[in-house]
Structure formats: structure tokens, C-alpha cells
Short mmCIF file of C-alpha atoms in Angstrom, two decimals:
data_model
loop_
_atom_site.label_atom_id
_atom_site.label_comp_id
_atom_site.label_asym_id
_atom_site.label_seq_id
_atom_site.Cartn_x
_atom_site.Cartn_y
_atom_site.Cartn_z
CA MET A 1 -9.80 -10.38 -21.35
CA ASP A 2 -6.17 -9.31 -21.60
CA PHE A 3 -4.56 -7.80 -18.50
CA VAL A 4 -1.64 -8.16 -16.08
CA ALA A 5 -2.13 -8.70 -12.34
CA ILE A 6 0.67 -7.53 -10.03
CA ASP A 7 1.49 -7.54 -6.33
CA PHE A 8 4.32 -6.07 -4.25
CA GLU A 9 5.66 -6.92 -0.82
CA THR A 10 7.75 -4.31 0.98
CA ALA A 11 10.56 -4.58 3.51
CA ASN A 12 9.35 -1.73 5.70
CA SER A 13 6.84 1.13 5.82
CA VAL A 14 8.56 3.01 2.99
CA ARG A 15 6.66 2.38 -0.24
CA SER A 16 9.82 2.07 -2.35
CA SER A 17 11.25 -0.77 -0.21
CA VAL A 18 10.08 -3.50 -2.62
CA CYS A 19 11.33 -6.95 -1.61
CA SER A 20 9.12 -9.18 -3.78
CA ILE A 21 7.15 -8.85 -7.03
CA GLY A 22 4.46 -11.13 -8.42
CA ILE A 23 3.29 -10.86 -12.03
CA VAL A 24 0.46 -12.82 -13.70
CA LYS A 25 -0.18 -12.24 -17.40
CA VAL A 26 -3.69 -13.04 -18.64
CA LYS A 27 -4.38 -13.46 -22.37
CA ASN A 28 -7.86 -14.16 -23.77
CA GLY A 29 -9.13 -14.92 -20.27
CA ILE A 30 -6.44 -17.55 -19.55
CA ILE A 31 -3.36 -17.21 -17.35
CA GLN A 32 -0.53 -17.29 -19.87
CA GLU A 33 2.52 -16.55 -17.73
CA GLU A 34 3.48 -16.20 -14.08
CA VAL A 35 6.62 -14.52 -12.77
CA HIS A 36 7.93 -14.13 -9.24
CA THR A 37 11.15 -12.57 -8.06
CA LEU A 38 12.66 -11.43 -4.79
CA ILE A 39 14.05 -7.90 -4.83
CA ASN A 40 16.87 -6.47 -2.74
CA PRO A 41 15.35 -3.23 -1.36
CA LEU A 42 18.72 -1.88 -0.19
CA SER A 43 17.04 -0.95 3.07
CA GLU A 44 16.25 -2.45 6.46
CA PHE A 45 13.60 -5.11 6.97
CA HIS A 46 11.16 -4.23 9.74
CA TYR A 47 9.90 -6.98 12.03
CA TYR A 48 6.26 -6.14 11.27
CA ASN A 49 6.70 -6.59 7.51
CA THR A 50 8.73 -9.79 7.81
CA LYS A 51 6.09 -11.19 10.15
CA ILE A 52 3.52 -10.64 7.39
CA HIS A 53 5.35 -12.00 4.34
CA GLY A 54 8.21 -14.03 5.83
CA ILE A 55 10.93 -12.45 3.69
CA THR A 56 14.21 -11.59 5.44
CA GLU A 57 17.29 -9.59 4.54
CA TYR A 58 19.27 -12.84 4.17
CA MET A 59 16.82 -14.15 1.55
CA VAL A 60 17.27 -11.15 -0.78
CA HIS A 61 21.04 -10.85 -0.44
CA ASP A 62 21.69 -12.06 -3.99
CA ALA A 63 18.41 -10.80 -5.51
CA PRO A 64 18.34 -7.97 -8.07
CA THR A 65 17.53 -4.44 -6.95
CA PHE A 66 14.37 -2.80 -8.29
CA GLU A 67 16.53 -0.70 -10.61
CA GLU A 68 18.17 -3.83 -12.01
CA TYR A 69 14.86 -5.65 -12.45
CA TRP A 70 12.90 -2.70 -13.84
CA PRO A 71 13.65 -3.33 -17.59
CA ASN A 72 12.16 -6.84 -17.25
CA PHE A 73 9.18 -5.65 -15.20
CA LYS A 74 8.44 -2.78 -17.57
CA GLN A 75 7.92 -5.19 -20.47
CA TYR A 76 4.94 -6.72 -18.67
CA ILE A 77 3.09 -3.51 -17.74
CA ASP A 78 3.93 -0.94 -20.42
CA ASN A 79 0.76 -0.05 -22.40
CA GLN A 80 -1.21 -2.74 -20.53
CA THR A 81 -4.22 -2.90 -18.22
CA ILE A 82 -3.07 -3.70 -14.69
CA ILE A 83 -5.10 -5.31 -11.91
CA ALA A 84 -4.15 -5.43 -8.23
CA HIS A 85 -6.04 -5.90 -4.97
CA ASN A 86 -6.05 -2.48 -3.28
CA ALA A 87 -4.47 -1.13 -6.46
CA SER A 88 -3.79 2.33 -5.01
CA PHE A 89 -1.20 0.75 -2.69
CA ASP A 90 0.57 -1.21 -5.44
CA ILE A 91 0.52 1.72 -7.87
CA GLY A 92 1.89 3.91 -5.08
CA VAL A 93 4.70 1.41 -4.52
CA LEU A 94 5.49 1.39 -8.23
CA ARG A 95 5.40 5.18 -8.47
CA ASP A 96 7.66 5.73 -5.45
CA SER A 97 10.07 3.00 -6.61
CA LEU A 98 10.40 4.66 -10.01
CA LYS A 99 10.96 8.05 -8.41
CA ARG A 100 13.73 6.52 -6.32
CA ILE A 101 15.62 5.37 -9.43
CA HIS A 102 14.69 8.46 -11.50
CA GLU A 103 12.74 6.51 -14.11
CA PRO A 104 9.58 7.85 -15.82
CA GLU A 105 6.31 6.01 -15.32
CA PRO A 106 5.20 3.84 -18.26
CA SER A 107 1.79 4.19 -19.84
CA PHE A 108 -0.94 1.90 -18.49
CA GLN A 109 -4.44 1.72 -17.03
CA TYR A 110 -5.18 0.04 -13.73
CA GLY A 111 -8.20 -1.42 -12.01
CA CYS A 112 -8.70 -2.73 -8.49
CA SER A 113 -9.97 -6.25 -7.78
CA TYR A 114 -10.96 -5.10 -4.27
CA ARG A 115 -13.32 -2.46 -5.68
CA ILE A 116 -14.55 -4.88 -8.34
CA ALA A 117 -15.31 -7.53 -5.68
CA LYS A 118 -17.28 -4.98 -3.62
CA LYS A 119 -19.50 -4.30 -6.62
CA VAL A 120 -19.92 -7.88 -7.86
CA TRP A 121 -20.27 -9.61 -4.45
CA PRO A 122 -21.62 -6.84 -2.19
CA ASN A 123 -22.91 -9.18 0.52
CA LEU A 124 -19.53 -10.49 1.66
CA TYR A 125 -18.72 -9.36 5.21
CA ASN A 126 -15.48 -7.81 3.91
CA HIS A 127 -13.58 -7.82 0.64
CA LYS A 128 -10.04 -8.55 1.72
CA LEU A 129 -8.14 -10.72 -0.73
CA SER A 130 -8.27 -13.77 1.54
CA THR A 131 -12.02 -13.40 2.09
CA VAL A 132 -12.90 -13.08 -1.58
CA ALA A 133 -10.49 -15.87 -2.57
CA ASN A 134 -12.02 -18.18 0.02
CA TYR A 135 -15.55 -17.35 -1.19
CA LEU A 136 -14.57 -18.17 -4.78
CA SER A 137 -12.59 -21.30 -3.75
CA ILE A 138 -9.34 -19.78 -4.99
CA SER A 139 -6.26 -21.33 -3.41
CA LEU A 140 -4.20 -18.63 -1.70
CA ARG A 141 -1.05 -18.41 0.40
CA HIS A 142 -1.64 -14.82 1.43
CA HIS A 143 1.20 -12.25 1.27
CA ASP A 144 3.18 -14.31 -1.22
CA ALA A 145 3.46 -11.82 -4.10
CA LEU A 146 2.80 -14.35 -6.87
CA GLU A 147 -0.09 -15.99 -4.99
CA ASP A 148 -1.69 -12.60 -4.32
CA ALA A 149 -1.28 -11.51 -7.95
CA ARG A 150 -2.79 -14.79 -9.17
CA ALA A 151 -5.74 -14.48 -6.78
CA SER A 152 -6.35 -10.91 -7.95
CA ALA A 153 -6.34 -12.09 -11.58
CA LEU A 154 -8.74 -14.94 -10.86
CA ILE A 155 -11.10 -12.64 -8.96
CA ALA A 156 -11.21 -10.32 -11.98
CA LEU A 157 -11.88 -13.25 -14.31
CA GLU A 158 -14.64 -14.59 -12.05
CA ALA A 159 -16.19 -11.13 -11.91
CA MET A 160 -16.21 -10.90 -15.71
CA LYS A 161 -17.73 -14.35 -15.92
CA LYS A 162 -20.47 -13.48 -13.43
CA THR A 163 -21.33 -10.19 -15.14
CA GLN A 164 -20.88 -11.57 -18.67
CA THR A 165 -18.38 -8.88 -19.58
CA ASN A 166 -15.34 -9.35 -21.80
CA SER A 167 -12.75 -6.91 -20.48
CA ILE A 168 -11.67 -4.99 -17.42
CA GLN A 169 -12.82 -1.83 -19.21
CA GLU A 170 -16.31 -3.24 -19.85
CA LEU A 171 -16.56 -4.57 -16.29
CA SER A 172 -15.51 -1.20 -14.87
CA THR A 173 -17.97 0.69 -17.05
CA LEU A 174 -20.81 -1.62 -15.96
CA HIS A 175 -20.16 -0.86 -12.29
CA LYS A 176 -19.16 2.79 -12.80
CA LEU A 177 -15.60 2.14 -11.66
CA LYS A 178 -13.08 4.54 -13.14
CA LEU A 179 -9.83 3.01 -14.35
CA GLY A 180 -6.75 4.79 -13.07
CA SER A 181 -3.58 5.85 -14.85
CA PRO A 182 -0.18 7.16 -13.75
CA ALA A 183 -1.36 10.69 -14.55
CA SER A 184 -4.51 10.38 -12.42
CA ALA A 185 -2.53 8.78 -9.58
CA ASN A 186 -0.33 11.87 -9.42
CA LYS A 187 -3.25 14.29 -9.14
CA LYS A 188 -3.63 15.90 -5.76
CA PRO A 189 -7.07 16.09 -4.11
CA THR A 190 -8.87 19.33 -4.89
CA ARG A 191 -10.49 19.50 -1.46
CA SER A 192 -8.79 19.54 1.88
CA ARG A 193 -10.33 19.20 5.32
CA LYS A 194 -7.17 19.70 7.35
CA SER A 195 -7.69 21.30 10.71
CA SER A 196 -5.91 24.57 11.33
CA GLY A 197 -3.62 22.74 13.77
CA ASP A 198 -2.49 20.27 11.12
CA ALA A 199 -2.36 22.61 8.15
CA SER A 200 1.27 23.60 8.69
CA LEU A 201 2.66 20.21 9.75
CA HIS A 202 3.64 19.29 6.19
CA SER A 203 5.97 22.29 6.07
CA ILE A 204 8.03 21.15 9.07
CA VAL A 205 11.40 19.82 7.93
CA ALA A 206 14.24 18.07 9.70
CA GLU A 207 16.68 20.18 11.64
CA SER A 208 20.32 20.16 10.57
CA ILE A 209 21.17 16.78 12.04
CA PRO A 210 22.33 13.51 10.44
CA LEU A 211 19.34 11.28 9.57
CA ASN A 212 19.28 7.62 10.51
CA THR A 213 18.10 5.87 7.33
CA LYS A 214 17.35 2.73 9.35
CA HIS A 215 14.91 4.43 11.72
CA PRO A 216 11.32 3.07 11.42
CA PHE A 217 10.07 6.60 10.69
CA TYR A 218 12.62 7.36 7.96
CA GLY A 219 10.72 8.10 4.74
CA ALA A 220 7.37 7.30 6.39
CA ASN A 221 4.17 9.36 6.25
CA ILE A 222 2.87 10.13 9.75
CA VAL A 223 -0.52 11.47 10.84
CA PHE A 224 -1.34 12.60 14.38
CA THR A 225 -4.67 12.32 16.15
CA GLY A 226 -5.82 13.25 19.65
CA LYS A 227 -4.28 15.51 22.27
CA MET A 228 -0.77 14.64 23.36
CA VAL A 229 0.07 14.96 27.06
CA SER A 230 3.84 15.30 26.81
CA MET A 231 4.15 17.85 23.98
CA THR A 232 2.27 19.89 21.41
CA ARG A 233 1.56 18.41 17.99
CA PRO A 234 4.02 20.76 16.13
CA ILE A 235 6.81 19.69 18.51
CA ALA A 236 5.92 16.04 17.96
CA ALA A 237 5.97 16.65 14.20
CA GLN A 238 9.42 18.21 14.53
CA TYR A 239 10.69 15.13 16.38
CA ALA A 240 9.22 12.91 13.66
CA SER A 241 10.73 15.04 10.89
CA ASN A 242 14.12 14.80 12.58
CA CYS A 243 13.79 11.03 12.11
CA GLY A 244 13.17 11.51 8.39
CA ALA A 245 9.36 11.31 8.47
CA PHE A 246 6.83 13.37 6.54
CA CYS A 247 3.93 14.71 8.63
CA LYS A 248 0.49 15.01 7.06
CA GLY A 249 -2.86 16.30 8.22
CA GLN A 250 -5.15 13.56 6.92
CA VAL A 251 -5.14 9.77 6.70
CA ASP A 252 -4.98 8.27 3.20
CA ALA A 253 -3.58 5.23 1.40
CA THR A 254 -0.01 6.57 1.69
CA THR A 255 -0.13 6.81 5.51
CA ASN A 256 2.37 4.57 7.31
CA PHE A 257 1.83 5.50 10.98
CA LEU A 258 -1.04 7.01 12.98
CA VAL A 259 0.29 8.49 16.22
CA VAL A 260 -2.39 8.65 18.92
CA GLY A 261 -2.21 10.93 21.95
CA ASP A 262 -2.41 9.13 25.31
CA LYS A 263 -5.86 10.47 26.23
CA ASP A 264 -7.38 9.39 22.94
CA LEU A 265 -5.51 6.08 23.03
CA HIS A 266 -7.36 5.29 26.27
CA LYS A 267 -10.65 6.20 24.55
CA TYR A 268 -9.65 4.07 21.54
CA VAL A 269 -9.24 1.01 23.77
CA GLN A 270 -12.76 1.68 25.07
CA GLY A 271 -14.10 1.78 21.50
CA ILE A 272 -14.34 5.57 21.16
CA LYS A 273 -12.64 6.41 17.88
CA SER A 274 -11.80 9.60 16.04
CA THR A 275 -12.46 9.99 12.32
CA LYS A 276 -8.77 9.38 11.62
CA MET A 277 -8.81 6.18 13.69
CA ARG A 278 -11.85 4.88 11.83
CA ARG A 279 -10.24 5.73 8.50
CA VAL A 280 -7.04 3.88 9.47
CA GLU A 281 -9.01 0.84 10.61
CA ALA A 282 -10.83 0.76 7.27
CA LEU A 283 -7.53 0.94 5.36
CA ILE A 284 -5.96 -1.77 7.53
CA GLU A 285 -8.97 -4.00 6.81
CA GLN A 286 -8.30 -3.45 3.10
CA GLY A 287 -4.75 -4.66 3.58
CA TYR A 288 -2.75 -1.45 3.97
CA PRO A 289 0.19 -1.91 6.39
CA ILE A 290 -0.53 1.09 8.64
CA GLU A 291 0.68 0.98 12.24
CA ILE A 292 -1.07 2.71 15.16
CA VAL A 293 1.49 4.07 17.62
CA GLY A 294 0.65 5.36 21.12
CA GLU A 295 2.18 8.56 22.49
CA GLN A 296 4.62 6.84 24.86
CA ASP A 297 5.85 4.47 22.15
CA PHE A 298 6.23 7.44 19.81
CA ILE A 299 8.36 9.26 22.39
CA ARG A 300 10.61 6.23 22.83
CA LEU A 301 11.06 5.98 19.08
CA VAL A 302 11.91 9.64 18.45
CA LYS A 303 14.09 10.19 21.51
#
């Protein structure tokens, strides 16, 4: 029953914009240590993110950067088993943050308390952190990094207690949940279902113009869905790339924005949803901060 629960909050849609870290160390099934720190992301805070976690640029002015804090953080996770709720998001944040400072990824295994909760308490109407915490009577101030990490740790401990298992590894084996690792996180999917129209979007790069690093799309992953009235999808992708975005064909956990054509946006309001829309909604329900942007709002942002 030894593991470390972690949680990140970010300043904007870029995964490496860490502004808060929560760490909860569990030893022999008991919380042994809790650590929380604000982080200066050296990037702009977006209104949407601040609205969620309440952290502002002023609050992190004197906080360490991720690069400065990394030696301390590494001591907690190196060669450990990590737990997080929606772990693919937090591991993605860690991976992108390390790439940003040119540091190698440490060795660890990671499990997901969201996936564990779905297996152990399948009848809950959803398995968001707040829902599971409420069901288990776990006190939670959601989107506080330390509170979220603690709740994730307690969910894992309650799951082990309920299933009479003695480790994250044993619990995962019981429910056929594969533990991840930095190596497996870097593997690319072997199958692709990109449409022919989206297949080449990833190859579109910014034209030779200065990039605004404070633009909401800078560093973000964007996926398009539906027919656009004002322009073709490749032209829209070029506009997005000129803002520093990366355009992808399919929605996944790294997606930051789903841009919806006006015709399909009208259908979406009526409840008619594309596969990409349904996928984004499912990820948002799991806690991923993905924004849905209509065609007209997209045009205002890129022009």
C-alpha cells in the first residue's frame, strides 16, 4: 500500500503551464506526507482556467518555476507508483513540462483512480472526482491540487479496502487495469481512423510570421468537426497554425479545443452530435479542460 498521489493545475490550455502541484505520499496504507506548492508557469493565465482553480498570475509571482521545483518533485515520484484521477492528463502535463525544460522522465508506474472507481463502484452515475469523493464521504475542495491529490489517494485506499487487495498492482490486476509507465505513455496509437480530409492537417505549419505566445491557441492541440461556412478546413487549420496551434484529426486526452462549424454547431444545440463532439463531452465529464469553440468565435480569435 505504498504509492504517491499527484495532481496538477494549469494556467491555460497548454499542458506545460503548471501553476500548482499537489503531492500525497502514502506508506503502508496511511497518508505519511502532504505537499502543496504554487508554480510560476511563465505564461499567461486564461480566464477559463482561473475560473476553475482560482489561481491568478499575481499569486504565483514569487513561486518557483517548474524547472526550479523539479529536483524536489522528482524525489517523490522517481521509482514510485503514482496515482492520479484521470491520470493520462496529469502524466501528460508532467511529460510536456519535462520536455519544456529538457529533462528526462524518471522511472515510475502510474494508475488512475478514475478507472479504478469505475471498476469498483460501477453503479455511480459518473466517476468524476467530486462524485466519487462525495459517495465515499471524502472531504474535497475540488480543483485545489492538494485536495484533489488527497481525494485520489483516499479513493485508491478505499478501493483496496473494498476489494481486499494490498497494493495498486494487485488492485489493477484484479480488475484487468494495466499500469502505465513513461515509456507506454509515449507510444503512439497503432491504428488511425483519420478522415482523408484531416489526414494532412498535422503537417500544416505556421507561415513565416511572428507568433503571439499569449494567444489562447498558442501551443494548443485543435481538432475540427463539421462543415465550416466561411472557409475550408485546411485554411482554418492554417489560421490556427499561424497562432501557434497544432491541428489534429482525432479527439484524445491531449485535445485543448474542438472547433465546430456553424452548421454542426446549430445541430449540436439541438442535441445532434458528431462522434468527435460525443468524445469531447465524455472527456470533459472526466475532468479534461477542453473548450468547444464555434466557427464565428474561432474566426474572431484567429483574425
